[in-house]
PDB file of C-alpha atoms and ligand atoms in Angstrom:
ATOM      1  CA  UNK A  15       0.550 -23.631  -4.186  1.00  0.00           C
ATOM      2  CA  UNK A  16       0.279 -22.753  -7.972  1.00  0.00           C
ATOM      3  CA  UNK A  17       1.996 -20.028  -9.604  1.00  0.00           C
ATOM      4  CA  UNK A  18      -0.019 -18.758 -12.967  1.00  0.00           C
ATOM      5  CA  UNK A  19       0.946 -16.088 -15.386  1.00  0.00           C
ATOM      6  CA  UNK A  20      -2.373 -15.991 -17.243  1.00  0.00           C
ATOM      7  CA  UNK A  21      -6.033 -14.362 -16.715  1.00  0.00           C
ATOM      8  CA  UNK A  22      -7.641 -17.374 -17.999  1.00  0.00           C
ATOM      9  CA  UNK A  23      -5.516 -19.666 -15.428  1.00  0.00           C
ATOM     10  CA  UNK A  24      -6.629 -17.538 -12.465  1.00  0.00           C
ATOM     11  CA  UNK A  25     -10.347 -17.874 -13.731  1.00  0.00           C
ATOM     12  CA  UNK A  26     -10.191 -21.621 -14.017  1.00  0.00           C
ATOM     13  CA  UNK A  27      -8.433 -21.972 -10.544  1.00  0.00           C
ATOM     14  CA  UNK A  28     -11.006 -19.607  -8.661  1.00  0.00           C
ATOM     15  CA  UNK A  29     -13.947 -21.272 -10.664  1.00  0.00           C
ATOM     16  CA  UNK A  30     -12.749 -24.879  -9.223  1.00  0.00           C
ATOM     17  CA  UNK A  31     -12.473 -23.445  -5.724  1.00  0.00           C
ATOM     18  CA  UNK A  32     -15.861 -21.610  -6.054  1.00  0.00           C
ATOM     19  CA  UNK A  33     -17.239 -24.991  -7.085  1.00  0.00           C
ATOM     20  CA  UNK A  34     -15.718 -26.531  -3.783  1.00  0.00           C
ATOM     21  CA  UNK A  35     -17.756 -23.872  -1.781  1.00  0.00           C
ATOM     22  CA  UNK A  36     -14.583 -21.885  -0.873  1.00  0.00           C
ATOM     23  CA  UNK A  37     -14.854 -18.216  -0.762  1.00  0.00           C
ATOM     24  CA  UNK A  38     -12.169 -16.198  -2.222  1.00  0.00           C
ATOM     25  CA  UNK A  39      -9.599 -13.567  -0.570  1.00  0.00           C
ATOM     26  CA  UNK A  40      -7.255 -11.699  -2.670  1.00  0.00           C
ATOM     27  CA  UNK A  41      -4.118  -9.848  -1.820  1.00  0.00           C
ATOM     28  CA  UNK A  42      -2.478  -7.519  -4.396  1.00  0.00           C
ATOM     29  CA  UNK A  43       1.206  -6.982  -4.312  1.00  0.00           C
ATOM     30  CA  UNK A  44       4.103  -5.931  -6.166  1.00  0.00           C
ATOM     31  CA  UNK A  45       6.427  -8.576  -4.954  1.00  0.00           C
ATOM     32  CA  UNK A  46       9.683  -8.486  -2.974  1.00  0.00           C
ATOM     33  CA  UNK A  47       7.546  -9.895  -0.254  1.00  0.00           C
ATOM     34  CA  UNK A  48       8.264  -9.490   3.421  1.00  0.00           C
ATOM     35  CA  UNK A  49       6.122 -10.021   6.668  1.00  0.00           C
ATOM     36  CA  UNK A  50       3.983  -7.263   5.915  1.00  0.00           C
ATOM     37  CA  UNK A  51       2.616  -8.900   3.075  1.00  0.00           C
ATOM     38  CA  UNK A  52       2.682 -12.393   4.874  1.00  0.00           C
ATOM     39  CA  UNK A  53       0.417 -10.981   7.546  1.00  0.00           C
ATOM     40  CA  UNK A  54      -2.181 -10.024   4.896  1.00  0.00           C
ATOM     41  CA  UNK A  55      -2.089 -13.534   3.518  1.00  0.00           C
ATOM     42  CA  UNK A  56      -2.648 -15.105   6.878  1.00  0.00           C
ATOM     43  CA  UNK A  57      -5.365 -12.474   7.445  1.00  0.00           C
ATOM     44  CA  UNK A  58      -6.811 -13.820   4.279  1.00  0.00           C
ATOM     45  CA  UNK A  59      -6.295 -17.407   5.070  1.00  0.00           C
ATOM     46  CA  UNK A  60      -8.243 -16.875   8.391  1.00  0.00           C
ATOM     47  CA  UNK A  61     -11.435 -15.607   6.733  1.00  0.00           C
ATOM     48  CA  UNK A  62     -11.366 -17.179   3.163  1.00  0.00           C
ATOM     49  CA  UNK A  63     -10.958 -20.781   1.968  1.00  0.00           C
ATOM     50  CA  UNK A  64      -8.998 -19.748  -1.030  1.00  0.00           C
ATOM     51  CA  UNK A  65      -6.521 -17.036  -1.156  1.00  0.00           C
ATOM     52  CA  UNK A  66      -4.855 -15.159  -4.223  1.00  0.00           C
ATOM     53  CA  UNK A  67      -1.852 -13.301  -4.280  1.00  0.00           C
ATOM     54  CA  UNK A  68      -0.969 -11.129  -7.187  1.00  0.00           C
ATOM     55  CA  UNK A  69       2.564 -10.296  -7.807  1.00  0.00           C
ATOM     56  CA  UNK A  70       2.788  -7.585 -10.202  1.00  0.00           C
ATOM     57  CA  UNK A  71       5.082  -4.448 -10.575  1.00  0.00           C
ATOM     58  CA  UNK A  72       2.514  -2.086 -12.169  1.00  0.00           C
ATOM     59  CA  UNK A  73       4.034   0.422 -14.633  1.00  0.00           C
ATOM     60  CA  UNK A  74       1.180   2.646 -14.728  1.00  0.00           C
ATOM     61  CA  UNK A  75       1.366   3.795 -11.223  1.00  0.00           C
ATOM     62  CA  UNK A  76       4.975   4.956 -11.428  1.00  0.00           C
ATOM     63  CA  UNK A  77       6.123   8.086 -12.505  1.00  0.00           C
ATOM     64  CA  UNK A  78       8.941   9.172 -14.901  1.00  0.00           C
ATOM     65  CA  UNK A  79      12.006   9.031 -12.884  1.00  0.00           C
ATOM     66  CA  UNK A  80      10.701   6.908 -10.088  1.00  0.00           C
ATOM     67  CA  UNK A  81      11.884   3.322  -9.187  1.00  0.00           C
ATOM     68  CA  UNK A  82      10.126   1.108 -11.901  1.00  0.00           C
ATOM     69  CA  UNK A  83      13.213  -0.030 -13.214  1.00  0.00           C
ATOM     70  CA  UNK A  84      15.064  -1.027 -10.183  1.00  0.00           C
ATOM     71  CA  UNK A  85      12.130  -2.106  -8.248  1.00  0.00           C
ATOM     72  CA  UNK A  86      13.074  -5.356  -6.438  1.00  0.00           C
ATOM     73  CA  UNK A  87      11.790  -8.563  -8.226  1.00  0.00           C
ATOM     74  CA  UNK A  88      12.241 -11.724  -6.156  1.00  0.00           C
ATOM     75  CA  UNK A  89       9.586 -14.370  -7.515  1.00  0.00           C
ATOM     76  CA  UNK A  90      11.328 -17.572  -6.177  1.00  0.00           C
ATOM     77  CA  UNK A  91      11.709 -16.107  -2.679  1.00  0.00           C
ATOM     78  CA  UNK A  92       7.978 -14.324  -2.898  1.00  0.00           C
ATOM     79  CA  UNK A  93       6.749 -17.897  -3.722  1.00  0.00           C
ATOM     80  CA  UNK A  94       8.081 -19.456  -0.683  1.00  0.00           C
ATOM     81  CA  UNK A  95       6.726 -16.823   1.384  1.00  0.00           C
ATOM     82  CA  UNK A  96       3.247 -17.299   0.154  1.00  0.00           C
ATOM     83  CA  UNK A  97       3.214 -20.787   0.460  1.00  0.00           C
ATOM     84  CA  UNK A  98       4.392 -20.811   3.959  1.00  0.00           C
ATOM     85  CA  UNK A  99       1.693 -18.074   4.750  1.00  0.00           C
ATOM     86  CA  UNK A 100      -0.799 -20.260   3.438  1.00  0.00           C
ATOM     87  CA  UNK A 101      -1.798 -18.783   0.055  1.00  0.00           C
ATOM     88  CA  UNK A 102      -3.306 -20.843  -2.557  1.00  0.00           C
ATOM     89  CA  UNK A 103      -2.525 -19.226  -5.883  1.00  0.00           C
ATOM     90  CA  UNK A 104       0.061 -16.536  -7.139  1.00  0.00           C
ATOM     91  CA  UNK A 105      -0.952 -14.518 -10.239  1.00  0.00           C
ATOM     92  CA  UNK A 106       2.173 -13.089 -11.612  1.00  0.00           C
ATOM     93  CA  UNK A 107       1.365 -11.652 -15.144  1.00  0.00           C
ATOM     94  CA  UNK A 108       3.553  -9.766 -17.646  1.00  0.00           C
ATOM     95  CA  UNK A 109       2.787  -6.354 -18.731  1.00  0.00           C
ATOM     96  CA  UNK A 110       1.472  -7.795 -21.831  1.00  0.00           C
ATOM     97  CA  UNK A 111      -1.029  -9.972 -20.025  1.00  0.00           C
ATOM     98  CA  UNK A 112      -2.371  -7.234 -17.893  1.00  0.00           C
ATOM     99  CA  UNK A 113      -2.475  -4.157 -20.899  1.00  0.00           C
ATOM    100  CA  UNK A 114      -2.647  -6.147 -23.985  1.00  0.00           C
ATOM    101  CA  UNK A 115      -4.721  -3.099 -25.605  1.00  0.00           C
ATOM    102  CA  UNK A 116      -3.342   0.020 -23.932  1.00  0.00           C
ATOM    103  CA  UNK A 117      -1.098   2.004 -26.363  1.00  0.00           C
ATOM    104  CA  UNK A 118       0.448   4.929 -24.054  1.00  0.00           C
ATOM    105  CA  UNK A 119      -2.199   6.965 -22.416  1.00  0.00           C
ATOM    106  CA  UNK A 120      -4.515   5.350 -24.888  1.00  0.00           C
ATOM    107  CA  UNK A 121      -6.890   2.715 -22.996  1.00  0.00           C
ATOM    108  CA  UNK A 122      -9.436   2.630 -20.208  1.00  0.00           C
ATOM    109  CA  UNK A 123      -8.472   4.470 -16.884  1.00  0.00           C
ATOM    110  CA  UNK A 124     -10.295   4.320 -13.395  1.00  0.00           C
ATOM    111  CA  UNK A 125      -9.713   7.719 -12.025  1.00  0.00           C
ATOM    112  CA  UNK A 126     -10.935   8.560  -8.561  1.00  0.00           C
ATOM    113  CA  UNK A 127     -11.252  12.459  -8.328  1.00  0.00           C
ATOM    114  CA  UNK A 128     -11.561  12.803  -4.503  1.00  0.00           C
ATOM    115  CA  UNK A 129      -8.851  11.517  -1.846  1.00  0.00           C
ATOM    116  CA  UNK A 130      -6.204  11.181  -4.734  1.00  0.00           C
ATOM    117  CA  UNK A 131      -4.812  14.708  -5.417  1.00  0.00           C
ATOM    118  CA  UNK A 132      -3.296  15.217  -1.935  1.00  0.00           C
ATOM    119  CA  UNK A 133      -0.554  13.751  -0.125  1.00  0.00           C
ATOM    120  CA  UNK A 134       0.771  10.824  -2.312  1.00  0.00           C
ATOM    121  CA  UNK A 135      -0.758  12.360  -5.247  1.00  0.00           C
ATOM    122  CA  UNK A 136       0.590  15.691  -4.888  1.00  0.00           C
ATOM    123  CA  UNK A 137       3.746  14.018  -5.111  1.00  0.00           C
ATOM    124  CA  UNK A 138       3.133  11.571  -7.597  1.00  0.00           C
ATOM    125  CA  UNK A 139       0.355  12.941  -9.857  1.00  0.00           C
ATOM    126  CA  UNK A 140      -0.508   9.752 -12.174  1.00  0.00           C
ATOM    127  CA  UNK A 141       0.155   7.092  -9.396  1.00  0.00           C
ATOM    128  CA  UNK A 142      -3.716   6.862  -8.087  1.00  0.00           C
ATOM    129  CA  UNK A 143      -5.071   6.443 -11.447  1.00  0.00           C
ATOM    130  CA  UNK A 144      -2.517   3.678 -12.408  1.00  0.00           C
ATOM    131  CA  UNK A 145      -3.481   2.005  -8.834  1.00  0.00           C
ATOM    132  CA  UNK A 146      -7.137   2.305  -8.912  1.00  0.00           C
ATOM    133  CA  UNK A 147      -6.839   0.970 -12.805  1.00  0.00           C
ATOM    134  CA  UNK A 148      -4.871  -1.777 -11.976  1.00  0.00           C
ATOM    135  CA  UNK A 149      -6.730  -2.878  -8.729  1.00  0.00           C
ATOM    136  CA  UNK A 150     -10.159  -2.691 -10.828  1.00  0.00           C
ATOM    137  CA  UNK A 151      -8.617  -5.109 -13.289  1.00  0.00           C
ATOM    138  CA  UNK A 152      -7.303  -7.434 -10.698  1.00  0.00           C
ATOM    139  CA  UNK A 153     -10.806  -7.260  -9.236  1.00  0.00           C
ATOM    140  CA  UNK A 154     -12.221  -8.279 -12.173  1.00  0.00           C
ATOM    141  CA  UNK A 155      -9.737 -11.004 -12.962  1.00  0.00           C
ATOM    142  CA  UNK A 156     -10.152 -12.621  -9.566  1.00  0.00           C
ATOM    143  CA  UNK A 157     -13.303 -11.651  -8.408  1.00  0.00           C
ATOM    144  CA  UNK A 158     -12.731 -11.913  -4.556  1.00  0.00           C
ATOM    145  CA  UNK A 159     -15.224 -11.796  -1.809  1.00  0.00           C
ATOM    146  CA  UNK A 160     -12.664  -9.933   0.333  1.00  0.00           C
ATOM    147  CA  UNK A 161      -9.247  -7.994  -0.407  1.00  0.00           C
ATOM    148  CA  UNK A 162      -6.762  -7.264   1.877  1.00  0.00           C
ATOM    149  CA  UNK A 163      -4.673  -3.990   1.993  1.00  0.00           C
ATOM    150  CA  UNK A 164      -2.194  -2.677   4.525  1.00  0.00           C
ATOM    151  CA  UNK A 165      -2.590   0.507   6.447  1.00  0.00           C
ATOM    152  CA  UNK A 166       1.079   1.209   5.936  1.00  0.00           C
ATOM    153  CA  UNK A 167      -0.363   2.718   2.497  1.00  0.00           C
ATOM    154  CA  UNK A 168      -3.057   4.497   4.485  1.00  0.00           C
ATOM    155  CA  UNK A 169      -3.992   6.635   1.336  1.00  0.00           C
ATOM    156  CA  UNK A 170      -4.069   3.721  -1.045  1.00  0.00           C
ATOM    157  CA  UNK A 171      -6.450   1.636   1.085  1.00  0.00           C
ATOM    158  CA  UNK A 172      -8.678   4.506   1.394  1.00  0.00           C
ATOM    159  CA  UNK A 173      -8.837   5.147  -2.202  1.00  0.00           C
ATOM    160  CA  UNK A 174      -9.469   1.606  -2.979  1.00  0.00           C
ATOM    161  CA  UNK A 175     -12.296   1.539  -0.453  1.00  0.00           C
ATOM    162  CA  UNK A 176     -14.138   4.610  -1.798  1.00  0.00           C
ATOM    163  CA  UNK A 177     -13.443   3.232  -5.401  1.00  0.00           C
ATOM    164  CA  UNK A 178     -15.292  -0.186  -4.525  1.00  0.00           C
ATOM    165  CA  UNK A 179     -18.073   1.742  -2.957  1.00  0.00           C
ATOM    166  CA  UNK A 180     -18.348   4.121  -5.767  1.00  0.00           C
ATOM    167  CA  UNK A 181     -18.350   1.602  -8.245  1.00  0.00           C
ATOM    168  CA  UNK A 182     -20.648  -1.099  -6.443  1.00  0.00           C
ATOM    169  CA  UNK A 183     -17.874  -3.654  -6.536  1.00  0.00           C
ATOM    170  CA  UNK A 184     -19.200  -6.895  -4.935  1.00  0.00           C
ATOM    171  CA  UNK A 185     -16.540  -7.235  -2.208  1.00  0.00           C
ATOM    172  CA  UNK A 186     -15.200  -6.070   1.213  1.00  0.00           C
ATOM    173  CA  UNK A 187     -11.984  -4.287   1.266  1.00  0.00           C
ATOM    174  CA  UNK A 188     -10.139  -4.974   4.761  1.00  0.00           C
ATOM    175  CA  UNK A 189      -7.209  -2.701   6.025  1.00  0.00           C
ATOM    176  CA  UNK A 190      -4.785  -4.759   7.980  1.00  0.00           C
ATOM    177  CA  UNK A 191      -2.442  -3.384  10.520  1.00  0.00           C
ATOM    178  CA  UNK A 192       1.004  -2.159   9.659  1.00  0.00           C
ATOM    179  CA  UNK A 193       3.711  -4.680  10.519  1.00  0.00           C
ATOM    180  CA  UNK A 194       7.044  -3.084  11.948  1.00  0.00           C
ATOM    181  CA  UNK A 195      10.595  -4.149  12.492  1.00  0.00           C
ATOM    182  CA  UNK A 196      11.211  -4.805  16.419  1.00  0.00           C
ATOM    183  CA  UNK A 197      12.806  -0.869  16.298  1.00  0.00           C
ATOM    184  CA  UNK A 198       9.542   0.466  14.753  1.00  0.00           C
ATOM    185  CA  UNK A 199      10.706   0.820  11.070  1.00  0.00           C
ATOM    186  CA  UNK A 200       7.430  -0.072   8.928  1.00  0.00           C
ATOM    187  CA  UNK A 201       8.359  -2.767   6.907  1.00  0.00           C
ATOM    188  CA  UNK A 202       8.510  -2.234   3.038  1.00  0.00           C
ATOM    189  CA  UNK A 203      10.005  -3.457  -0.123  1.00  0.00           C
ATOM    190  CA  UNK A 204      11.758  -0.535  -0.540  1.00  0.00           C
ATOM    191  CA  UNK A 205      13.829  -0.821   2.751  1.00  0.00           C
ATOM    192  CA  UNK A 206      16.448  -2.647   0.722  1.00  0.00           C
ATOM    193  CA  UNK A 207      17.516   0.491  -0.971  1.00  0.00           C
ATOM    194  CA  UNK A 208      18.886   1.673   2.164  1.00  0.00           C
ATOM    195  CA  UNK A 209      22.534   1.529   3.677  1.00  0.00           C
ATOM    196  CA  UNK A 210      23.140   0.537   7.299  1.00  0.00           C
ATOM    197  CA  UNK A 211      23.379   4.457   8.048  1.00  0.00           C
ATOM    198  CA  UNK A 212      20.465   5.489   6.268  1.00  0.00           C
ATOM    199  CA  UNK A 213      18.387   2.571   7.776  1.00  0.00           C
ATOM    200  CA  UNK A 214      19.306   3.877  11.383  1.00  0.00           C
ATOM    201  CA  UNK A 215      17.978   7.352  10.288  1.00  0.00           C
ATOM    202  CA  UNK A 216      14.701   5.924   8.719  1.00  0.00           C
ATOM    203  CA  UNK A 217      13.602   5.375  12.199  1.00  0.00           C
ATOM    204  CA  UNK A 218      12.811   8.840  12.409  1.00  0.00           C
ATOM    205  CA  UNK A 219       9.465   8.077  10.408  1.00  0.00           C
ATOM    206  CA  UNK A 220       8.158   5.862  13.216  1.00  0.00           C
ATOM    207  CA  UNK A 221       9.774   7.994  16.003  1.00  0.00           C
ATOM    208  CA  UNK A 222       7.930  10.860  14.884  1.00  0.00           C
ATOM    209  CA  UNK A 223       4.680   8.835  14.988  1.00  0.00           C
ATOM    210  CA  UNK A 224       5.256   7.964  18.756  1.00  0.00           C
ATOM    211  CA  UNK A 225       6.352  11.564  19.559  1.00  0.00           C
ATOM    212  CA  UNK A 226       2.877  12.782  17.941  1.00  0.00           C
ATOM    213  CA  UNK A 227       0.986  10.109  20.090  1.00  0.00           C
ATOM    214  CA  UNK A 228       2.902  11.099  23.103  1.00  0.00           C
ATOM    215  CA  UNK A 229       1.855  14.909  22.698  1.00  0.00           C
ATOM    216  CA  UNK A 230      -1.791  13.768  21.965  1.00  0.00           C
ATOM    217  CA  UNK A 231      -1.677  11.646  25.216  1.00  0.00           C
ATOM    218  CA  UNK A 232      -0.607  14.678  27.238  1.00  0.00           C
ATOM    219  CA  UNK A 233      -3.508  16.617  25.949  1.00  0.00           C
ATOM    220  CA  UNK A 234      -2.420  18.313  22.831  1.00  0.00           C
ATOM    221  CA  UNK A 235      -4.930  18.877  20.253  1.00  0.00           C
ATOM    222  CA  UNK A 236      -3.291  21.658  18.020  1.00  0.00           C
ATOM    223  CA  UNK A 237      -2.468  19.600  14.494  1.00  0.00           C
ATOM    224  CA  UNK A 238      -0.007  22.492  13.787  1.00  0.00           C
ATOM    225  CA  UNK A 239       1.701  22.054  17.064  1.00  0.00           C
ATOM    226  CA  UNK A 240       2.014  18.332  16.710  1.00  0.00           C
ATOM    227  CA  UNK A 241       3.163  18.350  12.749  1.00  0.00           C
ATOM    228  CA  UNK A 242       5.712  20.835  13.783  1.00  0.00           C
ATOM    229  CA  UNK A 243       7.351  18.805  16.521  1.00  0.00           C
ATOM    230  CA  UNK A 244       7.027  15.905  14.089  1.00  0.00           C
ATOM    231  CA  UNK A 245       9.057  18.268  11.545  1.00  0.00           C
ATOM    232  CA  UNK A 246      11.458  19.194  14.036  1.00  0.00           C
ATOM    233  CA  UNK A 247      12.504  15.817  14.715  1.00  0.00           C
ATOM    234  CA  UNK A 248      12.865  14.600  11.282  1.00  0.00           C
ATOM    235  CA  UNK A 249      15.100  17.725  10.458  1.00  0.00           C
ATOM    236  CA  UNK A 250      17.472  16.477  13.158  1.00  0.00           C
ATOM    237  CA  UNK A 251      18.438  13.640  10.915  1.00  0.00           C
ATOM    238  CA  UNK A 252      20.844  14.868   8.229  1.00  0.00           C
ATOM    239  CA  UNK A 253      20.011  12.094   5.743  1.00  0.00           C
ATOM    240  CA  UNK A 254      16.470  12.658   6.056  1.00  0.00           C
ATOM    241  CA  UNK A 255      14.259  15.244   3.692  1.00  0.00           C
ATOM    242  CA  UNK A 256      10.487  15.874   4.254  1.00  0.00           C
ATOM    243  CA  UNK A 257       8.194  15.437   1.411  1.00  0.00           C
ATOM    244  CA  UNK A 258       5.110  16.050   3.623  1.00  0.00           C
ATOM    245  CA  UNK A 259       4.163  15.659   7.299  1.00  0.00           C
ATOM    246  CA  UNK A 260       0.280  16.324   7.771  1.00  0.00           C
ATOM    247  CA  UNK A 261      -2.580  15.336  10.183  1.00  0.00           C
ATOM    248  CA  UNK A 262      -5.346  14.461   8.086  1.00  0.00           C
ATOM    249  CA  UNK A 263      -9.100  13.042   8.912  1.00  0.00           C
ATOM    250  CA  UNK A 264      -9.322   9.451   8.184  1.00  0.00           C
ATOM    251  CA  UNK A 265     -11.985   9.636   5.811  1.00  0.00           C
ATOM    252  CA  UNK A 266     -11.745  12.943   3.735  1.00  0.00           C
ATOM    253  CA  UNK A 267      -7.817  12.719   4.048  1.00  0.00           C
ATOM    254  CA  UNK A 268      -7.994  16.688   4.464  1.00  0.00           C
ATOM    255  CA  UNK A 269      -5.685  18.419   6.996  1.00  0.00           C
ATOM    256  CA  UNK A 270      -7.465  19.130  10.345  1.00  0.00           C
ATOM    257  CA  UNK A 271      -6.835  21.821  12.658  1.00  0.00           C
ATOM    258  CA  UNK A 272      -8.227  20.254  15.799  1.00  0.00           C
ATOM    259  CA  UNK A 273      -7.133  16.564  16.326  1.00  0.00           C
ATOM    260  CA  UNK A 274      -9.685  13.888  17.569  1.00  0.00           C
ATOM    261  CA  UNK A 275      -9.693  10.305  17.622  1.00  0.00           C
ATOM    262  CA  UNK A 276     -10.362  10.333  13.699  1.00  0.00           C
ATOM    263  CA  UNK A 277      -6.895  11.845  13.086  1.00  0.00           C
ATOM    264  CA  UNK A 278      -4.244  10.166  11.446  1.00  0.00           C
ATOM    265  CA  UNK A 279      -0.518  11.459  10.828  1.00  0.00           C
ATOM    266  CA  UNK A 280       0.620  10.839   7.700  1.00  0.00           C
ATOM    267  CA  UNK A 281       4.121  11.468   6.219  1.00  0.00           C
ATOM    268  CA  UNK A 282       6.483  10.919   3.249  1.00  0.00           C
ATOM    269  CA  UNK A 283      10.246  11.273   4.034  1.00  0.00           C
ATOM    270  CA  UNK A 284      13.259  10.839   1.576  1.00  0.00           C
ATOM    271  CA  UNK A 285      16.185   8.999   3.379  1.00  0.00           C
ATOM    272  CA  UNK A 286      18.885   9.370   0.840  1.00  0.00           C
ATOM    273  CA  UNK A 287      17.234   8.800  -2.530  1.00  0.00           C
ATOM    274  CA  UNK A 288      14.560   6.554  -1.144  1.00  0.00           C
ATOM    275  CA  UNK A 289      11.224   7.877  -0.390  1.00  0.00           C
ATOM    276  CA  UNK A 290       9.497   6.359   2.652  1.00  0.00           C
ATOM    277  CA  UNK A 291       6.043   6.498   3.889  1.00  0.00           C
ATOM    278  CA  UNK A 292       4.452   5.943   7.277  1.00  0.00           C
ATOM    279  CA  UNK A 293       1.216   6.712   9.062  1.00  0.00           C
ATOM    280  CA  UNK A 294      -0.591   6.217  12.479  1.00  0.00           C
ATOM    281  CA  UNK A 295      -3.721   6.987  14.480  1.00  0.00           C
ATOM    282  CA  UNK A 296      -2.928   9.468  17.402  1.00  0.00           C
ATOM    283  CA  UNK A 297      -5.476   8.276  19.972  1.00  0.00           C
TER     284      UNK A 297
HETATM  285  P1  AMP B 323       3.064  -3.162  -2.016  1.00  0.00           P
HETATM  286  O1  AMP B 323       3.873  -4.635  -2.528  1.00  0.00           O
HETATM  287  O2  AMP B 323       4.211  -2.522  -1.601  1.00  0.00           O
HETATM  288  O3  AMP B 323       2.415  -2.764  -3.393  1.00  0.00           O
HETATM  289  O4  AMP B 323       2.380  -3.695  -1.093  1.00  0.00           O
HETATM  290  C1  AMP B 323       1.259  -4.593  -1.035  1.00  0.00           C
HETATM  291  C2  AMP B 323       0.300  -4.753  -0.101  1.00  0.00           C
HETATM  292  O5  AMP B 323       0.964  -4.803   1.081  1.00  0.00           O
HETATM  293  C3  AMP B 323      -0.563  -3.047   0.286  1.00  0.00           C
HETATM  294  O6  AMP B 323      -1.736  -3.515   0.541  1.00  0.00           O
HETATM  295  C4  AMP B 323       0.529  -2.610   1.242  1.00  0.00           C
HETATM  296  O7  AMP B 323      -0.221  -1.544   2.039  1.00  0.00           O
HETATM  297  C5  AMP B 323       0.856  -3.841   2.199  1.00  0.00           C
HETATM  298  N1  AMP B 323       1.690  -3.454   3.068  1.00  0.00           N
HETATM  299  C6  AMP B 323       2.984  -3.195   2.453  1.00  0.00           C
HETATM  300  N2  AMP B 323       3.969  -3.097   3.667  1.00  0.00           N
HETATM  301  C7  AMP B 323       3.141  -3.344   4.974  1.00  0.00           C
HETATM  302  C8  AMP B 323       3.460  -3.669   6.248  1.00  0.00           C
HETATM  303  N3  AMP B 323       4.666  -3.023   6.478  1.00  0.00           N
HETATM  304  N4  AMP B 323       2.447  -4.009   6.952  1.00  0.00           N
HETATM  305  C9  AMP B 323       1.304  -4.066   6.552  1.00  0.00           C
HETATM  306  N5  AMP B 323       0.970  -4.085   5.113  1.00  0.00           N
HETATM  307  C10 AMP B 323       1.962  -3.831   4.228  1.00  0.00           C
END
């Protein structure tokens, strides 16, 4: 397993892999890797002969006052995890390598108009423009056959799938299941910010999804009733503060009134100062 920092070195390695007849899988990440990321790498190694993992904390997807500076950076541990999961190459570029010509907002941006203004986009106005731009650049650098994203970031995965379709990108974007701790907490690089009491209260995110599923299983189809029950459960946790709780259609990401098999409950909750997200289908 090799770690490279330049675009040229990625291209060289991918070219050599292709020359051996291997197909290319790609897992973009921001590092501080955990079992959720490892599952994406394993998914890729099952389907692709050569798996590239990028580790890059992309500044253009963070807003002012967000956690860009304190985002955990753990390249040595990440390298071991990718190696163990069967990855072939890590691309860990610098900002200069990724954005050599950008000057502030002056540069080329990929901006998806639909799907990005609600939910995460409402709370984080330039977030998705940063994501779609950096992922486009990474796709152009790696030129994978398949790219793997987690359902944990449901809206992000939908946005990338839509972007790839709209721009005729020649790859398949695969959504992989959310990996959780035994107690239900969705794994996240940001969980390290939580102290023990916050970690306990953070369980309210997955518990609300369980509650929503129970209500759905009992025949409730009114989205407002289910999201009200979810909000109530979160409100009973003093360290938790709701950013949004919604039930949306899995394609349009628009709120639904009546729940069906395509409905997904999505939520963002501050626990202390840490913003956590989770989601799940109700069926
Ligand atoms: P990040 O490093 O947080 O930007 O995440 C990189 C990729 O890993 C994204 O596609 C995430 O959706 C995915 N991911 C993060 N956490 C999980 C998880 N708990 N289970 C599955 N995929 C995840």
